[in-house]
PDB file of C-alpha atoms in Angstrom:
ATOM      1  CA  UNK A   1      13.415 -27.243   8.313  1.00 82.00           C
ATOM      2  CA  UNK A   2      13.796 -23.927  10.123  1.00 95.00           C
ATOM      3  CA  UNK A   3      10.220 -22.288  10.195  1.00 98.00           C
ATOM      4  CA  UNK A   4      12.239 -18.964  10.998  1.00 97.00           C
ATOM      5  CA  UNK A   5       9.558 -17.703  13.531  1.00 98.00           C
ATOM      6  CA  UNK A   6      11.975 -18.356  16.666  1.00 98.00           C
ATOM      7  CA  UNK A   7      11.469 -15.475  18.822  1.00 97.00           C
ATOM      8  CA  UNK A   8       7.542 -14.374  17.689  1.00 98.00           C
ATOM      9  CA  UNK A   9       4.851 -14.479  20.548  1.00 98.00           C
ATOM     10  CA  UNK A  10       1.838 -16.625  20.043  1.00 98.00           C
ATOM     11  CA  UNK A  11      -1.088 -16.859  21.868  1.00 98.00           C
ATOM     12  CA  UNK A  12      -2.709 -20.511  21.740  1.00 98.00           C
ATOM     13  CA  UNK A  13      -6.313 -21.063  23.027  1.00 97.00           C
ATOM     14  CA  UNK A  14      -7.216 -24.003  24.617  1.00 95.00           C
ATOM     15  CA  UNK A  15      -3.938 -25.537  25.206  1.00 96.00           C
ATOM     16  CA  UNK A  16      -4.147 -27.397  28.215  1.00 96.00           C
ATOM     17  CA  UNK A  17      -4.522 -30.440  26.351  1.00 95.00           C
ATOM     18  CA  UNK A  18      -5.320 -32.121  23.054  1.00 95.00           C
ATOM     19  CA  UNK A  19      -4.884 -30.141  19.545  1.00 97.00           C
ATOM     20  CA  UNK A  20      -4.121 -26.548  21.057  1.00 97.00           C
ATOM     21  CA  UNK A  21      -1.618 -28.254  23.426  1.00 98.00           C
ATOM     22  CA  UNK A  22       0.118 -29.871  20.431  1.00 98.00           C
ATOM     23  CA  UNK A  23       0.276 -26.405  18.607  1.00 98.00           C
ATOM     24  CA  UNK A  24       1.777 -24.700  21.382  1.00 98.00           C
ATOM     25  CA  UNK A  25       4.100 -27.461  21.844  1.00 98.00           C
ATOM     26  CA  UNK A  26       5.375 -27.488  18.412  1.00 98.00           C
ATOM     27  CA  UNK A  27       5.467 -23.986  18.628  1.00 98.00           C
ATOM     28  CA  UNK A  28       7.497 -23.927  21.596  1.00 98.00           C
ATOM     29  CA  UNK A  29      10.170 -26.428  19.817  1.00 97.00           C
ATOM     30  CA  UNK A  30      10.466 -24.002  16.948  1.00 97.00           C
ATOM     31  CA  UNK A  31      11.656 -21.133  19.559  1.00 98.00           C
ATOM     32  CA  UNK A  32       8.298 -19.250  19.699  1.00 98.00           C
ATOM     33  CA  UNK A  33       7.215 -18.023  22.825  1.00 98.00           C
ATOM     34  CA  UNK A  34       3.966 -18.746  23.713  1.00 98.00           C
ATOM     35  CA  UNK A  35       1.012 -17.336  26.266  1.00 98.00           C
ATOM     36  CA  UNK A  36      -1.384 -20.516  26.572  1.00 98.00           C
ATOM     37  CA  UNK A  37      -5.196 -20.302  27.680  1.00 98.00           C
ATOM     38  CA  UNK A  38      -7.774 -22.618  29.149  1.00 97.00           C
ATOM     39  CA  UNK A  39     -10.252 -22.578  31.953  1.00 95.00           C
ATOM     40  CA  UNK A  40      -9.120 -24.944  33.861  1.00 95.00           C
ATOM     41  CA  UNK A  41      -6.242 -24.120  35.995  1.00 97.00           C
ATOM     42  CA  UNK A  42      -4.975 -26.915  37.470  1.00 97.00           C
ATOM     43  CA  UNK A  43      -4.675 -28.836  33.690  1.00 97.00           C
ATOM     44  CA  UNK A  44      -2.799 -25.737  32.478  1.00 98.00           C
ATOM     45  CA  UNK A  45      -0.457 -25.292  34.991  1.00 98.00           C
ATOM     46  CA  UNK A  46       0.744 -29.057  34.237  1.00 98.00           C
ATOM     47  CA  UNK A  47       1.148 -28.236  30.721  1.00 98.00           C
ATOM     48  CA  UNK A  48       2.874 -24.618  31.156  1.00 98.00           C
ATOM     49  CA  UNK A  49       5.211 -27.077  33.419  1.00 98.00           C
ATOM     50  CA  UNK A  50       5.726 -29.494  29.928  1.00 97.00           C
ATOM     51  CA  UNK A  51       5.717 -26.594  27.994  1.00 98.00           C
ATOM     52  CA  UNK A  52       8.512 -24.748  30.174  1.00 97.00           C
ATOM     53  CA  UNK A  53      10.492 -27.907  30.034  1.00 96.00           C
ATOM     54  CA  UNK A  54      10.823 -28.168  26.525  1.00 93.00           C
ATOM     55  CA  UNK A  55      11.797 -24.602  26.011  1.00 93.00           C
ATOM     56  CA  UNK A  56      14.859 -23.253  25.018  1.00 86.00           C
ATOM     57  CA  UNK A  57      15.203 -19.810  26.094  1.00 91.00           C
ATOM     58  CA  UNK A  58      11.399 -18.850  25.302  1.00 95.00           C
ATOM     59  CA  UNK A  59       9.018 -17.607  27.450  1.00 97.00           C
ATOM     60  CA  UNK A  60       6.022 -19.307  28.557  1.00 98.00           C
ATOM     61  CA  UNK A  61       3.041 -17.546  30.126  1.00 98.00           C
ATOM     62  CA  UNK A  62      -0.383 -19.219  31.246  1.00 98.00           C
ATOM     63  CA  UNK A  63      -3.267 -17.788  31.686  1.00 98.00           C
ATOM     64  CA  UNK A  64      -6.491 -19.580  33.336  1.00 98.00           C
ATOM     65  CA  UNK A  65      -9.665 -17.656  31.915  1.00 97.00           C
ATOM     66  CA  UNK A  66     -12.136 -18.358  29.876  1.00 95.00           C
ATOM     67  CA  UNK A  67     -11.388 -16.674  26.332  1.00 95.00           C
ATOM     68  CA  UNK A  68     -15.348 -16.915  25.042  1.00 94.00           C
ATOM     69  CA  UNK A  69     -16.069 -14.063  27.473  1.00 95.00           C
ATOM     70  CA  UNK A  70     -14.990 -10.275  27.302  1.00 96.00           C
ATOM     71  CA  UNK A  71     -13.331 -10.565  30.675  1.00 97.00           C
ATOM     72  CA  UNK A  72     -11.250 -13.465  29.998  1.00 96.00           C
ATOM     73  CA  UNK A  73      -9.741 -11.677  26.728  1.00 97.00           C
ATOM     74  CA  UNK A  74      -8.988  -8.485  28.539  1.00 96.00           C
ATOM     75  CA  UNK A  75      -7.595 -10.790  31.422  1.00 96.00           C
ATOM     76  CA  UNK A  76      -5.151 -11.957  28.041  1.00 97.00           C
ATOM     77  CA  UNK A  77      -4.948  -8.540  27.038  1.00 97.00           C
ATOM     78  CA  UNK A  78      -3.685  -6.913  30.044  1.00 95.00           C
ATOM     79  CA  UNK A  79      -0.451  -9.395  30.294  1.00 95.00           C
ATOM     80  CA  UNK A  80       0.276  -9.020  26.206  1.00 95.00           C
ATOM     81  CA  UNK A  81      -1.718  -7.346  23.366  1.00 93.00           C
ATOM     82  CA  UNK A  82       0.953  -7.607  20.484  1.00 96.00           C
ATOM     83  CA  UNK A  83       0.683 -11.174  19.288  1.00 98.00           C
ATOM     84  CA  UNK A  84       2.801 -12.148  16.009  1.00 98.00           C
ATOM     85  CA  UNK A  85       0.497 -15.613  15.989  1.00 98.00           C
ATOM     86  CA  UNK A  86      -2.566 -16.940  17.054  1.00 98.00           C
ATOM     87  CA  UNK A  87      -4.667 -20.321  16.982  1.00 98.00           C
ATOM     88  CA  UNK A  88      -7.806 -19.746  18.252  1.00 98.00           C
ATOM     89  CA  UNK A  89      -9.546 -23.128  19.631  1.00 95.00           C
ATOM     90  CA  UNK A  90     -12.432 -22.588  21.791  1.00 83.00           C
ATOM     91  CA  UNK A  91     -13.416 -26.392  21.946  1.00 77.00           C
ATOM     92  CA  UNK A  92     -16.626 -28.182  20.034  1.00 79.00           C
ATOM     93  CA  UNK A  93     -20.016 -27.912  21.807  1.00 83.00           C
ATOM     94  CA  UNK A  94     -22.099 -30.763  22.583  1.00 82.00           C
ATOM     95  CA  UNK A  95     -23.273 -33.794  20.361  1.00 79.00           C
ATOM     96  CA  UNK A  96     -26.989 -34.132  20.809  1.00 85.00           C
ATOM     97  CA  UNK A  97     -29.953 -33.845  18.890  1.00 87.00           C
ATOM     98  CA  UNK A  98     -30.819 -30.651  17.680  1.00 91.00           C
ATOM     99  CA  UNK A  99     -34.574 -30.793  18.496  1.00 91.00           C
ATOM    100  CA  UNK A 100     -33.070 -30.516  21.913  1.00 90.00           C
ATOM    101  CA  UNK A 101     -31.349 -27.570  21.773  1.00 89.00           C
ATOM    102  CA  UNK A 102     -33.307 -24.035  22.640  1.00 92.00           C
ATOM    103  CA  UNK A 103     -31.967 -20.819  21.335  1.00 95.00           C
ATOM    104  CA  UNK A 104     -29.751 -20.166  24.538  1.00 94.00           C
ATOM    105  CA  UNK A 105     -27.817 -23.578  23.730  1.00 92.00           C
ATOM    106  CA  UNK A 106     -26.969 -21.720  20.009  1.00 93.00           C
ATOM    107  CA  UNK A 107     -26.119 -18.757  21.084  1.00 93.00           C
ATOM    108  CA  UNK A 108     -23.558 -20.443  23.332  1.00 93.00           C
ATOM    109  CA  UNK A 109     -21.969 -22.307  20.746  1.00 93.00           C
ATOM    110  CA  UNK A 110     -22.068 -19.407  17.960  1.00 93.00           C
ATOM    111  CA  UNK A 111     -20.733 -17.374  20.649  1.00 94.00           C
ATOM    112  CA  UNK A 112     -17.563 -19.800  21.121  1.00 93.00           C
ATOM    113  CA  UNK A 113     -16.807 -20.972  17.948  1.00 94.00           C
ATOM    114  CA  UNK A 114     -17.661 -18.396  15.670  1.00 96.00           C
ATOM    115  CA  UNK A 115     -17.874 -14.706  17.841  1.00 96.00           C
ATOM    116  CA  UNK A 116     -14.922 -15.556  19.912  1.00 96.00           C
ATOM    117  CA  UNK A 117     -12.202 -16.196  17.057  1.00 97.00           C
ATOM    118  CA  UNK A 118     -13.938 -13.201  15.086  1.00 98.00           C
ATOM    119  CA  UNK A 119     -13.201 -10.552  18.269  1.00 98.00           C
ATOM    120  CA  UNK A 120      -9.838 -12.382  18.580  1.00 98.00           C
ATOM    121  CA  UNK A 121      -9.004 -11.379  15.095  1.00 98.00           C
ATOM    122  CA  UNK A 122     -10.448  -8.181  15.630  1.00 98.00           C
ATOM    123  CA  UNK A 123      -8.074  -7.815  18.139  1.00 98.00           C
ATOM    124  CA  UNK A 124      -4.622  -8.868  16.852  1.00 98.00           C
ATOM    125  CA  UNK A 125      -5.061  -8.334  12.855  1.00 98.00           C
ATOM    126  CA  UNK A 126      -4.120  -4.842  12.821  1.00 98.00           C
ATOM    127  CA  UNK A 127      -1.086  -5.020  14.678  1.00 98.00           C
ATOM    128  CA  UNK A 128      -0.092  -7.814  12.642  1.00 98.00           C
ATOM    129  CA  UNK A 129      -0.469  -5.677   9.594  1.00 98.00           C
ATOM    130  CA  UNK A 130       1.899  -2.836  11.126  1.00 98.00           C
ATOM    131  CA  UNK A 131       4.877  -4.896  12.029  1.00 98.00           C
ATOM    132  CA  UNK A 132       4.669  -6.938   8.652  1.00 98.00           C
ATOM    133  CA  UNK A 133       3.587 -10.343  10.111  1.00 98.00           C
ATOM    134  CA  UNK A 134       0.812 -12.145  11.137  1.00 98.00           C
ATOM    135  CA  UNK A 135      -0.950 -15.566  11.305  1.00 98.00           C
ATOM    136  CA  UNK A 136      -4.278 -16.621  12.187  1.00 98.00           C
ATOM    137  CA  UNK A 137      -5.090 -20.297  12.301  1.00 98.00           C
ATOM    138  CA  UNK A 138      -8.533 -20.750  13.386  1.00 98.00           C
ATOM    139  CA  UNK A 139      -8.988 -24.672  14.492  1.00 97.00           C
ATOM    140  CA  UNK A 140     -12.039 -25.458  13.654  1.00 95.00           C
ATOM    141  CA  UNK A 141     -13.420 -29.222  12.186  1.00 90.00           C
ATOM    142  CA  UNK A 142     -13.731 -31.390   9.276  1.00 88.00           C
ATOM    143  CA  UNK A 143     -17.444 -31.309   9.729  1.00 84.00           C
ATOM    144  CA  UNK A 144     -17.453 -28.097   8.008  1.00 88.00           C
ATOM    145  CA  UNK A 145     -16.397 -29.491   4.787  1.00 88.00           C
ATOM    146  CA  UNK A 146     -18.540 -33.330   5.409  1.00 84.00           C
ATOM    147  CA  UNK A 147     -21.129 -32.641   8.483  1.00 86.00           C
ATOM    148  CA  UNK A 148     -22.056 -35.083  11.234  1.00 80.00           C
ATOM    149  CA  UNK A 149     -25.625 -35.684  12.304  1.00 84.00           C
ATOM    150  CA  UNK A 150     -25.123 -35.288  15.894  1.00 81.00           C
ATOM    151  CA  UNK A 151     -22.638 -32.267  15.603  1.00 84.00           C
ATOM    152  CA  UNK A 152     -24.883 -29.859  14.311  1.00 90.00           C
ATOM    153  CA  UNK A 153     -24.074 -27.310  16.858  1.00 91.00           C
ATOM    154  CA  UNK A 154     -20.294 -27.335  15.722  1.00 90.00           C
ATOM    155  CA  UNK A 155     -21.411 -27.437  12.139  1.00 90.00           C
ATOM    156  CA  UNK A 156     -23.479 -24.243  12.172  1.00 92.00           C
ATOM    157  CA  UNK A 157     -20.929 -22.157  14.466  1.00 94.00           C
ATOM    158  CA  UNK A 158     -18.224 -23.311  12.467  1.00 94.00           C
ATOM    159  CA  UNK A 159     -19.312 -22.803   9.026  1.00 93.00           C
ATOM    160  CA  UNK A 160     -20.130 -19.524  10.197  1.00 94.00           C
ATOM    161  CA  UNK A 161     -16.860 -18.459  10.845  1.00 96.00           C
ATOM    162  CA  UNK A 162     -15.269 -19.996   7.655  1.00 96.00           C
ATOM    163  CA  UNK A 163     -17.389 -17.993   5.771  1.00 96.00           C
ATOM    164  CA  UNK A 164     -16.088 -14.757   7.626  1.00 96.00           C
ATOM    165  CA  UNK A 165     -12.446 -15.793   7.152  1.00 97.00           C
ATOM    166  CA  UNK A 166     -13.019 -16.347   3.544  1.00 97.00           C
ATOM    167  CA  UNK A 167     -14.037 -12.516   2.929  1.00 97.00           C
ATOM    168  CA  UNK A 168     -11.523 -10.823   5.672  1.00 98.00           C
ATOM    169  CA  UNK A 169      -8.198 -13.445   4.611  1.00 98.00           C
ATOM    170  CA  UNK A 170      -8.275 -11.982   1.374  1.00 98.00           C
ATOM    171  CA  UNK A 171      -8.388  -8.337   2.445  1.00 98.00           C
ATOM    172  CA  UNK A 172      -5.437  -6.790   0.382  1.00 98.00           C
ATOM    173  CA  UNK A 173      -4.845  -4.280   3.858  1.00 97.00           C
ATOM    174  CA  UNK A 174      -3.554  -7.386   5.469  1.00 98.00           C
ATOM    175  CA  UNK A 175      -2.647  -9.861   2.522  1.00 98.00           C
ATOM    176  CA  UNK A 176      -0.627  -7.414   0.802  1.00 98.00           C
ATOM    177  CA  UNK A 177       1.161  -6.755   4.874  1.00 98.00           C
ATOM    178  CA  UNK A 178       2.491 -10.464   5.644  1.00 98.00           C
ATOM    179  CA  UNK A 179      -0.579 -11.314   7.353  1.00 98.00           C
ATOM    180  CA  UNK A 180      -2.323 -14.459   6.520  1.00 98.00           C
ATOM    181  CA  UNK A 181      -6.147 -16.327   8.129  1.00 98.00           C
ATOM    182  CA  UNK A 182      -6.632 -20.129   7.748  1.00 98.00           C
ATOM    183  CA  UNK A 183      -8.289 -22.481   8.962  1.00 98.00           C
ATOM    184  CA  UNK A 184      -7.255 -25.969   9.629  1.00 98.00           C
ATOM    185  CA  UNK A 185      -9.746 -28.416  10.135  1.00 96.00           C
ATOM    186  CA  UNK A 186      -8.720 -31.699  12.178  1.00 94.00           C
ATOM    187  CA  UNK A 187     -10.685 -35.195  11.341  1.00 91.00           C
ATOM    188  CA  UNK A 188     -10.840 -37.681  14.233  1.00 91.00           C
ATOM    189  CA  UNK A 189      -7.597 -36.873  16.326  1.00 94.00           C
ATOM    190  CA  UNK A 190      -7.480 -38.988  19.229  1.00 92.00           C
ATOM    191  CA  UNK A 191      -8.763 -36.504  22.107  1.00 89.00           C
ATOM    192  CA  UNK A 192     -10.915 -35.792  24.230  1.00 85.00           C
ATOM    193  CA  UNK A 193     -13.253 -34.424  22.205  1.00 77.00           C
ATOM    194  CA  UNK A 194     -13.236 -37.226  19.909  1.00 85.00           C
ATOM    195  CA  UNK A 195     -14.038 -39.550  22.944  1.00 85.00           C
ATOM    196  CA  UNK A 196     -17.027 -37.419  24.019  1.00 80.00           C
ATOM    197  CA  UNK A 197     -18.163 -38.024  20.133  1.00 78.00           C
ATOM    198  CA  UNK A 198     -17.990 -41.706  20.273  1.00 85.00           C
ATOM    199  CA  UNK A 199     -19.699 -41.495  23.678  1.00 86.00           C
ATOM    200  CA  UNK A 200     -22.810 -39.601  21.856  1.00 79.00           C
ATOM    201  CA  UNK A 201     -22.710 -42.316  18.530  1.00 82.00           C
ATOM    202  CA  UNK A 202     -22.738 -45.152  21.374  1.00 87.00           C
ATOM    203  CA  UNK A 203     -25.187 -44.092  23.146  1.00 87.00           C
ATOM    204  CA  UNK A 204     -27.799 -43.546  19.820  1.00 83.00           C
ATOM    205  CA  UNK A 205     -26.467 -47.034  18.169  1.00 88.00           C
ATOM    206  CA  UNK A 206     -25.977 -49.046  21.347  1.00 90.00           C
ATOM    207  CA  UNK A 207     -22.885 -50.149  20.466  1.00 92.00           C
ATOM    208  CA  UNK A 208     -19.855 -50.446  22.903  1.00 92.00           C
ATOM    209  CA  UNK A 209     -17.354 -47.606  22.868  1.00 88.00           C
ATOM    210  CA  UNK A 210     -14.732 -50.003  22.110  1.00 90.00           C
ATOM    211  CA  UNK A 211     -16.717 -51.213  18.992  1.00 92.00           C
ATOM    212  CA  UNK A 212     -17.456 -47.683  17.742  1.00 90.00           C
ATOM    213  CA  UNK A 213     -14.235 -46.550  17.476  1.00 91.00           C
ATOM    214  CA  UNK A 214     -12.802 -49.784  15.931  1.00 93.00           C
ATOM    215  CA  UNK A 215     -15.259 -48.646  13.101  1.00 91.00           C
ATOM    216  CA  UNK A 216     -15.025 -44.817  12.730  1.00 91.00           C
ATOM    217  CA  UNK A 217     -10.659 -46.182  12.081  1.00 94.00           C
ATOM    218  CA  UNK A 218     -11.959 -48.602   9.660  1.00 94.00           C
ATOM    219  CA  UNK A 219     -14.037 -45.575   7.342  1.00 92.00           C
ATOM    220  CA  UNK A 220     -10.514 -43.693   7.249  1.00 95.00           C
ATOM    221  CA  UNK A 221      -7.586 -44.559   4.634  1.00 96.00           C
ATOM    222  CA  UNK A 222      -4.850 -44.483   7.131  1.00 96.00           C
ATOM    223  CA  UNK A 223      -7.333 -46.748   9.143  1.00 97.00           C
ATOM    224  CA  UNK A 224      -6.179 -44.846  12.574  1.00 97.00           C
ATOM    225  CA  UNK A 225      -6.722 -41.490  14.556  1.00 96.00           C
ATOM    226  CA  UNK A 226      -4.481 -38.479  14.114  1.00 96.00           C
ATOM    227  CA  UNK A 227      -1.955 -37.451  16.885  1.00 97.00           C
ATOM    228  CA  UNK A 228      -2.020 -34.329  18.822  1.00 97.00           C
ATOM    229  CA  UNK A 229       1.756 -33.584  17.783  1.00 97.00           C
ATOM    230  CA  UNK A 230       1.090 -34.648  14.094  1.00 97.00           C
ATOM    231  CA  UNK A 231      -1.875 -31.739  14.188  1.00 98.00           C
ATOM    232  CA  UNK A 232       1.022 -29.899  16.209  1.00 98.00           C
ATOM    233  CA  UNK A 233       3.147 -30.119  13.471  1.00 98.00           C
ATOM    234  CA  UNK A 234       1.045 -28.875  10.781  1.00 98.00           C
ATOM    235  CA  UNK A 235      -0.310 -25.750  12.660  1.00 98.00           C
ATOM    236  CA  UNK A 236       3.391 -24.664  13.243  1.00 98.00           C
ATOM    237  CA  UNK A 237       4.160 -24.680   9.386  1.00 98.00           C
ATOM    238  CA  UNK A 238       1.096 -22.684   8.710  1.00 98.00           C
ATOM    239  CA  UNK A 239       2.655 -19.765  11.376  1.00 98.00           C
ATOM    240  CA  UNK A 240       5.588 -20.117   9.333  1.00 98.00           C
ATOM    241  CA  UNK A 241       7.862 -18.175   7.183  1.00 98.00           C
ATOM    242  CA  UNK A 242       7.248 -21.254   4.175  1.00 98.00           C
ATOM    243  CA  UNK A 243       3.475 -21.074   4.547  1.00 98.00           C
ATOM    244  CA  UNK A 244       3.208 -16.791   3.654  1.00 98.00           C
ATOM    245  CA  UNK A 245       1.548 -17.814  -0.048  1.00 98.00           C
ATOM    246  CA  UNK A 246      -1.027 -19.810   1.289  1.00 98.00           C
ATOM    247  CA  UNK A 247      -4.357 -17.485   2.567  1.00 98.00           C
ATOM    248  CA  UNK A 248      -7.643 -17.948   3.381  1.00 98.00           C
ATOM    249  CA  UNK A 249      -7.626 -21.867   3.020  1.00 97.00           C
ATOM    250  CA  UNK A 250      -9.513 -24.721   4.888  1.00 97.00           C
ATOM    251  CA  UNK A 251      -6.804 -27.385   5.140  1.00 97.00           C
ATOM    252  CA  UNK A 252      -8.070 -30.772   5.968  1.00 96.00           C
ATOM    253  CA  UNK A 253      -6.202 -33.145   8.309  1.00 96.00           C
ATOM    254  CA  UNK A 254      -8.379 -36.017   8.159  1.00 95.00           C
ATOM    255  CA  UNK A 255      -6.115 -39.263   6.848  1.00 96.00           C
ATOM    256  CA  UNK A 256      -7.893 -38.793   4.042  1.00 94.00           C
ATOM    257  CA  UNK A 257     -11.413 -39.811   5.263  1.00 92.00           C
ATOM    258  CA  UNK A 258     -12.640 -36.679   3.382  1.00 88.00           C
ATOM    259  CA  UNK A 259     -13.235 -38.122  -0.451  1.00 83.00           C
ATOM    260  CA  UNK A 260     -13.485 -34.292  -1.746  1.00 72.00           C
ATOM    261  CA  UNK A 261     -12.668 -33.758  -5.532  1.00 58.00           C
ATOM    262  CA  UNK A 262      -9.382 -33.686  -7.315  1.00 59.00           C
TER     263      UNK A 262
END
């Protein structure tokens, strides 16, 4: 299926790996040009370098910065302000208890996963709106639809921020202009994050690594972890052409660990 957005420019947050590597890849296959952020440099240069190979006559621009901070999105700014798409994915804070976590420790992870998309929207929206095109797809988790005890940090940020898509997706100023906000919420991919996760439920249960994950596959349907080019592949048909009907939705990738209601 042609997604017929060959030739937009997206900007894709944390893409040096993981889920915002596998959106700018599948991006990159459907002819989109992309400029890819992360902080560190060294693992986004080699994935510019995959990236570049896999192109076909689209650009690909990397920029090493850190996007949660004013500096790092002017740094974005300066090379390219008019962005047709863009998947903001800031990465999860810390597992952990929250008895342990002081006031700084939530600012830091409202300030990532909840203030950082918001100014990136604030950014990008209206020029969106003028040309007759936009999408937003916010990466966010599926804790925000069934929270986990040790993630509470990435629950309250992220919740935070669905409920501010949920007003501004169904503004009629962009709706009505081509531009569309969702959310897509990924279940237990197998990345790094996920690892950190099972690291944190390990250490609390005393349970090997190996044995923890053998058991978070066995509470999921498909009875495995999602694929960073699967998660790839579903963030590309939300930027697309097909997906202009669907607005200011939280759509679950989970294998269908997520009972929900029907």
């Amino acid at each position: 299926m042609d997604l017929g957005i060959a030739g937009k420019w997206a900007l894709v947050g944390g893409a040096s790996k993981g889920l915002g590597f596998g959106c700018a890849q599948a991006l990159v296959r459907e002819g989109v040009n992309v400029l890819i952020v992360a902080r560190g440099a060294e693992a986004l240069q080699a994935a510019a370098d995959k990236l570049k190979a896999e192109a076909r006559g689209t650009e690909v621009l990397a920029v090493a910065t850190d996007i949660t901070t004013p500096a790092g999105r002017e740094a974005i700014f300066a090379l390219r302000r008019d962005f047709d798409i863009v998947v903001t994915n800031a990465g999860g804070p810390p597992p952990g208890d929250f008895r342990d976590w002081d006031r700084d420790t939530w600012i830091k992870a409202v300030d990532a996963n909840m203030l950082t998309p918001i100014e990136l929207i604030k950014a990008t929206v209206d020029g969106m709106a003028e040309r007759g095109f936009g999408r937003i797809i916010n990466i966010t988790s599926s804790a925000v639809k069934a929270p986990i005890d040790i993630l509470g940090l990435s629950n309250g940020a992220r919740s935070g921020l669905t409920g501010f898509v949920a007003g501004v997706a169904r503004n009629p100023k962009l709706a009505a202009r081509g531009v569309t906000i969702n959310n897509l919420l990924p279940g237990a991919f197998d990345t790094d994050r996920l690892k950190a996760t099972m690291v944190g439920a390990s250490q609390k249960t005393g349970q090997s690594i190996d044995a923890v994950a053998e058991a978070r596959k066995k509470t999921i349907p498909a009875q495995r972890f999602g694929t960073s080019e699967e998660f790839g592949a579903i963030c590309a048909f939300l930027c697309s052409q097909h997906a202009g009907y669907m607005n200011g939705q939280n759509v679950l990738a989970d294998g269908g660990a997520y009972p929900g209601t029907y």
